[in-house]
PDB file of C-alpha atoms in Angstrom:
ATOM      1  CA  UNK A 497       0.000   0.000   0.000  1.00 37.00           C
ATOM      2  CA  UNK A 498       1.058   3.626  -0.419  1.00 42.00           C
ATOM      3  CA  UNK A 499       0.997   4.381   3.309  1.00 45.00           C
ATOM      4  CA  UNK A 500       2.727   1.336   4.819  1.00 50.00           C
ATOM      5  CA  UNK A 501       4.896   2.041   7.850  1.00 52.00           C
ATOM      6  CA  UNK A 502       7.995  -0.086   8.313  1.00 51.00           C
ATOM      7  CA  UNK A 503       9.843   0.172  11.605  1.00 55.00           C
ATOM      8  CA  UNK A 504      12.951  -1.627  12.716  1.00 56.00           C
ATOM      9  CA  UNK A 505      12.828  -3.063  16.220  1.00 60.00           C
ATOM     10  CA  UNK A 506      16.599  -3.316  16.741  1.00 66.00           C
ATOM     11  CA  UNK A 507      17.102  -6.986  16.049  1.00 61.00           C
ATOM     12  CA  UNK A 508      13.705  -8.189  17.224  1.00 69.00           C
ATOM     13  CA  UNK A 509      11.992  -8.251  13.832  1.00 61.00           C
ATOM     14  CA  UNK A 510      10.240  -5.822  11.582  1.00 59.00           C
ATOM     15  CA  UNK A 511       7.001  -4.028  12.423  1.00 55.00           C
ATOM     16  CA  UNK A 512       4.658  -3.105   9.566  1.00 55.00           C
ATOM     17  CA  UNK A 513       1.365  -1.246   9.606  1.00 56.00           C
ATOM     18  CA  UNK A 514      -0.882   0.005   6.873  1.00 51.00           C
ATOM     19  CA  UNK A 515      -3.281   1.672   9.353  1.00 54.00           C
ATOM     20  CA  UNK A 516      -2.799   5.007   7.588  1.00 58.00           C
ATOM     21  CA  UNK A 517      -4.286   3.512   4.429  1.00 70.00           C
ATOM     22  CA  UNK A 518      -7.656   2.812   6.087  1.00 80.00           C
ATOM     23  CA  UNK A 519     -10.373   5.469   6.231  1.00 86.00           C
ATOM     24  CA  UNK A 520     -11.236   6.612   9.743  1.00 90.00           C
ATOM     25  CA  UNK A 521     -14.793   7.817  10.341  1.00 91.00           C
ATOM     26  CA  UNK A 522     -15.441  10.331  13.096  1.00 94.00           C
ATOM     27  CA  UNK A 523     -17.321  13.497  14.052  1.00 96.00           C
ATOM     28  CA  UNK A 524     -15.733  16.722  12.785  1.00 95.00           C
ATOM     29  CA  UNK A 525     -16.247  18.487  16.151  1.00 96.00           C
ATOM     30  CA  UNK A 526     -16.898  17.447  19.746  1.00 97.00           C
ATOM     31  CA  UNK A 527     -19.678  19.875  20.720  1.00 97.00           C
ATOM     32  CA  UNK A 528     -22.652  21.894  19.489  1.00 96.00           C
ATOM     33  CA  UNK A 529     -24.675  24.428  21.473  1.00 95.00           C
ATOM     34  CA  UNK A 530     -28.249  25.432  20.617  1.00 93.00           C
ATOM     35  CA  UNK A 531     -31.494  26.718  22.107  1.00 88.00           C
ATOM     36  CA  UNK A 532     -34.999  25.325  21.723  1.00 82.00           C
ATOM     37  CA  UNK A 533     -36.214  28.447  19.914  1.00 77.00           C
ATOM     38  CA  UNK A 534     -37.181  28.114  16.281  1.00 70.00           C
ATOM     39  CA  UNK A 535     -37.757  30.754  13.647  1.00 67.00           C
ATOM     40  CA  UNK A 536     -40.329  28.499  11.999  1.00 68.00           C
ATOM     41  CA  UNK A 537     -44.055  28.714  12.598  1.00 67.00           C
ATOM     42  CA  UNK A 538     -44.570  24.997  13.030  1.00 67.00           C
ATOM     43  CA  UNK A 539     -46.534  22.904  15.450  1.00 70.00           C
ATOM     44  CA  UNK A 540     -44.814  21.432  17.280  1.00 73.00           C
ATOM     45  CA  UNK A 541     -42.137  24.123  17.362  1.00 85.00           C
ATOM     46  CA  UNK A 542     -38.695  22.740  16.530  1.00 89.00           C
ATOM     47  CA  UNK A 543     -35.311  23.564  15.093  1.00 89.00           C
ATOM     48  CA  UNK A 544     -33.087  21.202  13.091  1.00 93.00           C
ATOM     49  CA  UNK A 545     -29.339  21.210  13.673  1.00 95.00           C
ATOM     50  CA  UNK A 546     -26.684  19.580  11.519  1.00 96.00           C
ATOM     51  CA  UNK A 547     -23.874  17.499  13.009  1.00 96.00           C
ATOM     52  CA  UNK A 548     -21.214  16.718  10.376  1.00 95.00           C
ATOM     53  CA  UNK A 549     -18.948  13.680  10.393  1.00 91.00           C
ATOM     54  CA  UNK A 550     -16.776  12.107   7.774  1.00 90.00           C
ATOM     55  CA  UNK A 551     -14.226   9.610   6.531  1.00 84.00           C
ATOM     56  CA  UNK A 552     -10.665  10.865   6.833  1.00 85.00           C
ATOM     57  CA  UNK A 553      -7.063   9.720   6.280  1.00 81.00           C
ATOM     58  CA  UNK A 554      -7.773   7.587   3.212  1.00 82.00           C
ATOM     59  CA  UNK A 555     -10.394   6.764   0.618  1.00 81.00           C
ATOM     60  CA  UNK A 556     -12.811   3.959   1.375  1.00 82.00           C
ATOM     61  CA  UNK A 557     -11.980   0.656  -0.300  1.00 81.00           C
ATOM     62  CA  UNK A 558     -15.328  -0.887   0.743  1.00 82.00           C
ATOM     63  CA  UNK A 559     -18.673   0.434   1.947  1.00 85.00           C
ATOM     64  CA  UNK A 560     -18.942   1.210   5.655  1.00 87.00           C
ATOM     65  CA  UNK A 561     -22.038   1.695   7.802  1.00 89.00           C
ATOM     66  CA  UNK A 562     -22.036   4.113  10.724  1.00 91.00           C
ATOM     67  CA  UNK A 563     -24.435   3.464  13.589  1.00 94.00           C
ATOM     68  CA  UNK A 564     -25.449   6.414  15.784  1.00 96.00           C
ATOM     69  CA  UNK A 565     -26.494   5.767  19.371  1.00 96.00           C
ATOM     70  CA  UNK A 566     -27.590   7.959  22.255  1.00 97.00           C
ATOM     71  CA  UNK A 567     -25.316   7.707  25.261  1.00 97.00           C
ATOM     72  CA  UNK A 568     -27.014   6.680  28.512  1.00 97.00           C
ATOM     73  CA  UNK A 569     -25.649   9.738  30.317  1.00 98.00           C
ATOM     74  CA  UNK A 570     -27.671  12.123  28.105  1.00 98.00           C
ATOM     75  CA  UNK A 571     -30.090  14.313  30.080  1.00 97.00           C
ATOM     76  CA  UNK A 572     -32.373  15.178  27.139  1.00 96.00           C
ATOM     77  CA  UNK A 573     -35.095  12.642  26.373  1.00 95.00           C
ATOM     78  CA  UNK A 574     -35.409  11.143  22.882  1.00 96.00           C
ATOM     79  CA  UNK A 575     -38.894  11.691  21.473  1.00 93.00           C
ATOM     80  CA  UNK A 576     -39.697  14.523  23.885  1.00 92.00           C
ATOM     81  CA  UNK A 577     -36.695  16.875  23.634  1.00 93.00           C
ATOM     82  CA  UNK A 578     -35.140  15.685  20.348  1.00 95.00           C
ATOM     83  CA  UNK A 579     -35.242  13.213  17.493  1.00 96.00           C
ATOM     84  CA  UNK A 580     -32.521  11.787  15.216  1.00 97.00           C
ATOM     85  CA  UNK A 581     -33.877  12.163  11.675  1.00 96.00           C
ATOM     86  CA  UNK A 582     -31.524  10.302   9.372  1.00 92.00           C
ATOM     87  CA  UNK A 583     -29.389   7.654  11.105  1.00 90.00           C
ATOM     88  CA  UNK A 584     -27.708   5.198  10.425  1.00 91.00           C
ATOM     89  CA  UNK A 585     -25.454   6.152   7.513  1.00 89.00           C
ATOM     90  CA  UNK A 586     -23.615   4.300   4.817  1.00 88.00           C
ATOM     91  CA  UNK A 587     -20.405   5.652   3.360  1.00 87.00           C
ATOM     92  CA  UNK A 588     -19.835   4.176  -0.094  1.00 85.00           C
ATOM     93  CA  UNK A 589     -16.716   3.979  -2.183  1.00 82.00           C
ATOM     94  CA  UNK A 590     -18.486   6.071  -4.832  1.00 79.00           C
ATOM     95  CA  UNK A 591     -19.864   8.638  -2.366  1.00 75.00           C
ATOM     96  CA  UNK A 592     -18.399  11.665  -0.639  1.00 77.00           C
ATOM     97  CA  UNK A 593     -16.309  11.721   2.508  1.00 84.00           C
ATOM     98  CA  UNK A 594     -18.730  13.756   4.637  1.00 90.00           C
ATOM     99  CA  UNK A 595     -22.291  13.240   5.795  1.00 92.00           C
ATOM    100  CA  UNK A 596     -24.573  15.159   8.133  1.00 95.00           C
ATOM    101  CA  UNK A 597     -26.654  13.877  10.991  1.00 96.00           C
ATOM    102  CA  UNK A 598     -29.837  15.948  11.402  1.00 97.00           C
ATOM    103  CA  UNK A 599     -31.065  16.318  14.986  1.00 97.00           C
ATOM    104  CA  UNK A 600     -34.489  17.895  15.548  1.00 94.00           C
ATOM    105  CA  UNK A 601     -34.675  19.871  18.815  1.00 94.00           C
ATOM    106  CA  UNK A 602     -38.230  20.387  20.111  1.00 91.00           C
ATOM    107  CA  UNK A 603     -39.303  23.532  21.952  1.00 87.00           C
ATOM    108  CA  UNK A 604     -41.304  21.930  24.719  1.00 80.00           C
ATOM    109  CA  UNK A 605     -42.233  25.222  26.480  1.00 75.00           C
ATOM    110  CA  UNK A 606     -41.240  23.653  29.800  1.00 80.00           C
ATOM    111  CA  UNK A 607     -38.962  25.628  32.107  1.00 80.00           C
ATOM    112  CA  UNK A 608     -36.030  23.294  32.758  1.00 84.00           C
ATOM    113  CA  UNK A 609     -32.287  23.321  33.191  1.00 89.00           C
ATOM    114  CA  UNK A 610     -29.783  22.968  30.366  1.00 93.00           C
ATOM    115  CA  UNK A 611     -29.929  19.491  28.829  1.00 95.00           C
ATOM    116  CA  UNK A 612     -27.482  17.532  26.727  1.00 97.00           C
ATOM    117  CA  UNK A 613     -27.573  14.872  24.060  1.00 98.00           C
ATOM    118  CA  UNK A 614     -24.472  12.715  23.864  1.00 98.00           C
ATOM    119  CA  UNK A 615     -24.164  10.911  20.540  1.00 97.00           C
ATOM    120  CA  UNK A 616     -21.838   7.991  19.848  1.00 97.00           C
ATOM    121  CA  UNK A 617     -20.884   6.614  16.446  1.00 95.00           C
ATOM    122  CA  UNK A 618     -19.565   3.168  15.619  1.00 93.00           C
ATOM    123  CA  UNK A 619     -18.325   1.952  12.251  1.00 90.00           C
ATOM    124  CA  UNK A 620     -19.430  -1.453  11.002  1.00 83.00           C
ATOM    125  CA  UNK A 621     -17.945  -2.652   7.724  1.00 72.00           C
ATOM    126  CA  UNK A 622     -19.715  -4.377   4.908  1.00 56.00           C
ATOM    127  CA  UNK A 623     -16.350  -5.069   3.313  1.00 56.00           C
ATOM    128  CA  UNK A 624     -13.095  -6.442   4.644  1.00 61.00           C
ATOM    129  CA  UNK A 625     -11.492  -3.096   5.475  1.00 61.00           C
ATOM    130  CA  UNK A 626     -13.911  -0.336   4.474  1.00 70.00           C
ATOM    131  CA  UNK A 627     -13.193   1.927   7.441  1.00 84.00           C
ATOM    132  CA  UNK A 628     -12.424   1.950  11.123  1.00 87.00           C
ATOM    133  CA  UNK A 629     -13.479   4.152  14.028  1.00 90.00           C
ATOM    134  CA  UNK A 630     -11.592   7.428  14.148  1.00 91.00           C
ATOM    135  CA  UNK A 631     -10.673   9.211  17.375  1.00 92.00           C
ATOM    136  CA  UNK A 632     -13.631  11.624  17.755  1.00 95.00           C
ATOM    137  CA  UNK A 633     -16.486   9.153  18.276  1.00 95.00           C
ATOM    138  CA  UNK A 634     -18.633  11.193  20.651  1.00 97.00           C
ATOM    139  CA  UNK A 635     -20.456  14.493  20.123  1.00 98.00           C
ATOM    140  CA  UNK A 636     -22.292  16.464  22.826  1.00 98.00           C
ATOM    141  CA  UNK A 637     -25.197  18.746  21.929  1.00 98.00           C
ATOM    142  CA  UNK A 638     -26.022  21.234  24.677  1.00 97.00           C
ATOM    143  CA  UNK A 639     -29.607  22.506  24.640  1.00 95.00           C
ATOM    144  CA  UNK A 640     -29.923  25.807  26.493  1.00 90.00           C
ATOM    145  CA  UNK A 641     -33.476  26.183  27.749  1.00 82.00           C
ATOM    146  CA  UNK A 642     -34.953  29.536  26.761  1.00 75.00           C
ATOM    147  CA  UNK A 643     -38.367  29.088  28.357  1.00 69.00           C
ATOM    148  CA  UNK A 644     -39.325  31.303  31.276  1.00 64.00           C
ATOM    149  CA  UNK A 645     -41.834  31.354  34.073  1.00 68.00           C
ATOM    150  CA  UNK A 646     -44.490  34.010  33.452  1.00 69.00           C
ATOM    151  CA  UNK A 647     -44.481  36.726  36.087  1.00 68.00           C
ATOM    152  CA  UNK A 648     -47.461  38.788  37.109  1.00 67.00           C
ATOM    153  CA  UNK A 649     -46.334  42.378  37.423  1.00 67.00           C
ATOM    154  CA  UNK A 650     -49.716  43.936  38.037  1.00 60.00           C
ATOM    155  CA  UNK A 651     -53.150  42.979  39.216  1.00 63.00           C
ATOM    156  CA  UNK A 652     -56.197  44.048  37.266  1.00 62.00           C
ATOM    157  CA  UNK A 653     -59.313  44.664  39.355  1.00 67.00           C
ATOM    158  CA  UNK A 654     -62.665  44.964  37.700  1.00 67.00           C
ATOM    159  CA  UNK A 655     -65.710  46.139  39.602  1.00 72.00           C
ATOM    160  CA  UNK A 656     -69.009  44.974  38.273  1.00 72.00           C
ATOM    161  CA  UNK A 657     -71.876  47.317  39.053  1.00 67.00           C
ATOM    162  CA  UNK A 658     -75.423  46.372  39.900  1.00 65.00           C
ATOM    163  CA  UNK A 659     -78.554  47.960  38.603  1.00 62.00           C
ATOM    164  CA  UNK A 660     -80.558  48.834  41.697  1.00 59.00           C
ATOM    165  CA  UNK A 661     -82.874  51.499  40.235  1.00 56.00           C
ATOM    166  CA  UNK A 662     -85.832  51.483  37.919  1.00 56.00           C
ATOM    167  CA  UNK A 663     -85.140  50.546  34.413  1.00 54.00           C
ATOM    168  CA  UNK A 664     -87.630  52.860  32.793  1.00 56.00           C
ATOM    169  CA  UNK A 665     -87.965  56.585  32.535  1.00 57.00           C
ATOM    170  CA  UNK A 666     -86.709  58.313  35.577  1.00 56.00           C
ATOM    171  CA  UNK A 667     -87.719  61.794  36.603  1.00 55.00           C
ATOM    172  CA  UNK A 668     -85.318  64.142  38.321  1.00 58.00           C
TER     173      UNK A 668
END
């Protein structure tokens, strides 16, 4: 291969590795921060965020599937606070090196603390050496709650009157 490493071990043999020639799939960043607020007029109210990841270091020599899972230490609840829209992924030898995970964040209108979604990816190969896990296999999405408790700043008092007089013509 073009990227084979040969290393002498001072009389104890020869070490070879072609690890550089295998594509490594990983997230392109470790964190994303967002709020629940959406500029859309949808019901339910949501915003979609894009989390990119890709195959790096070498071209794929076989198709590779990437599974996305939600880490058990996440504080946001799948189905209530967020939804993964397009996982799992398949990287093909004919396709590009980057793909985007779309995560839908729901504005639940509940006052709560900051929540997080911790995503993990794992590469499974359909070929003999399509790709391996890279080094950045976890991505944390921080959802900053922007809901607030309504405050009553003033009290409105309305006095309803009663009609205690005659309802006809009245003389002075």
